[in-house]
Short mmCIF file of C-alpha atoms in Angstrom, two decimals:
data_model
loop_
_atom_site.label_atom_id
_atom_site.label_comp_id
_atom_site.label_asym_id
_atom_site.label_seq_id
_atom_site.Cartn_x
_atom_site.Cartn_y
_atom_site.Cartn_z
CA MET A 207 104.93 79.66 90.31
CA PHE A 208 106.18 82.84 88.77
CA VAL A 209 106.63 86.32 89.60
CA ARG A 210 104.85 89.45 87.93
CA ILE A 211 106.57 92.85 88.20
CA VAL A 212 105.10 95.93 87.11
CA LYS A 213 106.58 99.46 87.02
CA MET A 214 104.24 102.45 86.97
CA SER A 215 105.06 106.07 87.08
CA PHE A 216 102.35 108.54 88.16
CA HIS A 217 101.72 112.23 88.08
CA SER A 218 102.37 113.25 91.74
CA LYS A 219 98.95 114.87 91.98
CA PHE A 220 97.39 111.52 91.46
CA ILE A 221 99.51 109.41 93.93
CA PRO A 222 96.85 109.81 96.65
CA GLU A 223 94.13 108.75 94.48
CA PHE A 224 95.95 105.67 93.28
CA LEU A 225 96.91 104.70 96.71
CA GLU A 226 93.32 104.86 97.91
CA MET A 227 92.25 102.95 94.84
CA PHE A 228 94.86 100.42 95.39
CA ASP A 229 93.91 99.91 98.90
CA GLU A 230 90.34 99.39 98.10
CA LYS A 231 91.08 96.72 95.27
CA LYS A 232 93.96 94.81 96.71
CA SER A 233 92.04 92.30 98.73
CA MET A 234 89.75 91.52 95.66
CA ILE A 235 92.88 91.07 93.58
CA LYS A 236 94.55 88.68 96.23
CA LYS A 237 91.24 86.58 95.98
CA SER A 238 91.95 85.89 92.29
CA THR A 239 92.43 82.31 91.44
CA GLY A 240 96.15 81.61 91.48
CA CYS A 241 97.17 84.92 93.12
CA LEU A 242 99.62 83.85 95.94
CA LEU A 243 100.96 87.32 96.91
CA LEU A 244 100.42 91.04 96.00
CA GLU A 245 102.61 93.80 97.20
CA LEU A 246 103.05 97.36 96.32
CA TYR A 247 106.47 99.29 96.55
CA GLN A 248 107.46 102.96 96.04
CA ASP A 249 110.88 104.01 94.85
CA LYS A 250 112.82 105.78 97.57
CA SER A 251 114.57 108.01 95.09
CA ASN A 252 111.48 108.85 92.89
CA PRO A 253 108.21 108.98 94.69
CA GLU A 254 106.40 108.96 91.37
CA HIS A 255 107.62 105.36 90.65
CA PHE A 256 105.60 102.41 92.03
CA PHE A 257 106.03 98.75 91.50
CA THR A 258 103.58 95.90 91.86
CA TYR A 259 105.09 92.52 92.82
CA SER A 260 102.86 89.49 92.62
CA HIS A 261 103.11 85.71 92.70
CA TRP A 262 100.97 83.54 90.57
CA GLU A 263 100.42 79.93 90.54
CA ASN A 264 100.71 79.79 86.70
CA GLU A 265 100.56 82.08 83.59
CA SER A 266 97.02 81.09 82.93
CA ASP A 267 95.90 82.32 86.21
CA LEU A 268 97.40 85.83 85.48
CA GLU A 269 95.91 85.65 82.12
CA ASN A 270 92.49 84.95 83.54
CA TYR A 271 92.78 87.89 86.05
CA ARG A 272 94.00 90.19 83.16
CA ASN A 273 90.85 89.29 81.31
CA SER A 274 88.56 89.80 84.27
CA ALA A 275 86.29 92.84 84.83
CA LEU A 276 88.10 93.69 88.08
CA PHE A 277 91.43 94.08 86.15
CA ILE A 278 89.82 95.97 83.13
CA GLU A 279 88.27 98.38 85.53
CA THR A 280 91.20 98.77 87.72
CA TRP A 281 93.80 99.07 85.11
CA ALA A 282 91.61 101.70 83.27
CA GLN A 283 91.59 103.83 86.47
CA THR A 284 95.27 103.20 87.07
CA LYS A 285 96.26 104.23 83.46
CA SER A 286 94.53 107.62 83.90
CA TYR A 287 97.20 108.63 86.53
CA PHE A 288 100.18 107.61 84.48
CA ASN A 289 102.91 110.24 83.51
CA ASP A 290 104.91 107.28 81.57
CA LYS A 291 104.34 104.05 79.84
CA PRO A 292 104.30 101.28 82.34
CA GLN A 293 106.80 98.36 82.10
CA ALA A 294 106.08 94.78 83.26
CA TRP A 295 108.25 91.49 83.57
CA SER A 296 107.19 87.97 84.19
CA VAL A 297 110.16 86.18 85.83
CA ASN A 298 110.66 82.76 87.40
CA LYS A 299 111.53 82.68 90.99
CA LEU A 300 114.72 80.70 91.43
#
């Protein structure tokens, strides 16, 4: 198992739209093969910063999800709300 952390920064005016979209998609993402956990966090000091935190069985499951129509559609919509380049980390849980 490994953990994927993605930091995203949004224009304030798009945060409600992003949250609505995430709420609609999260159950479908959680049903992706190998997805064990999906959580969304908002930074307390800068409300434009969000983080997704997900657990995956293995890297191939994440890659399969990232190549799926669900991800491609969701990421295209999400990117349209950004005010900065996203950052992502894949880490091992110790």
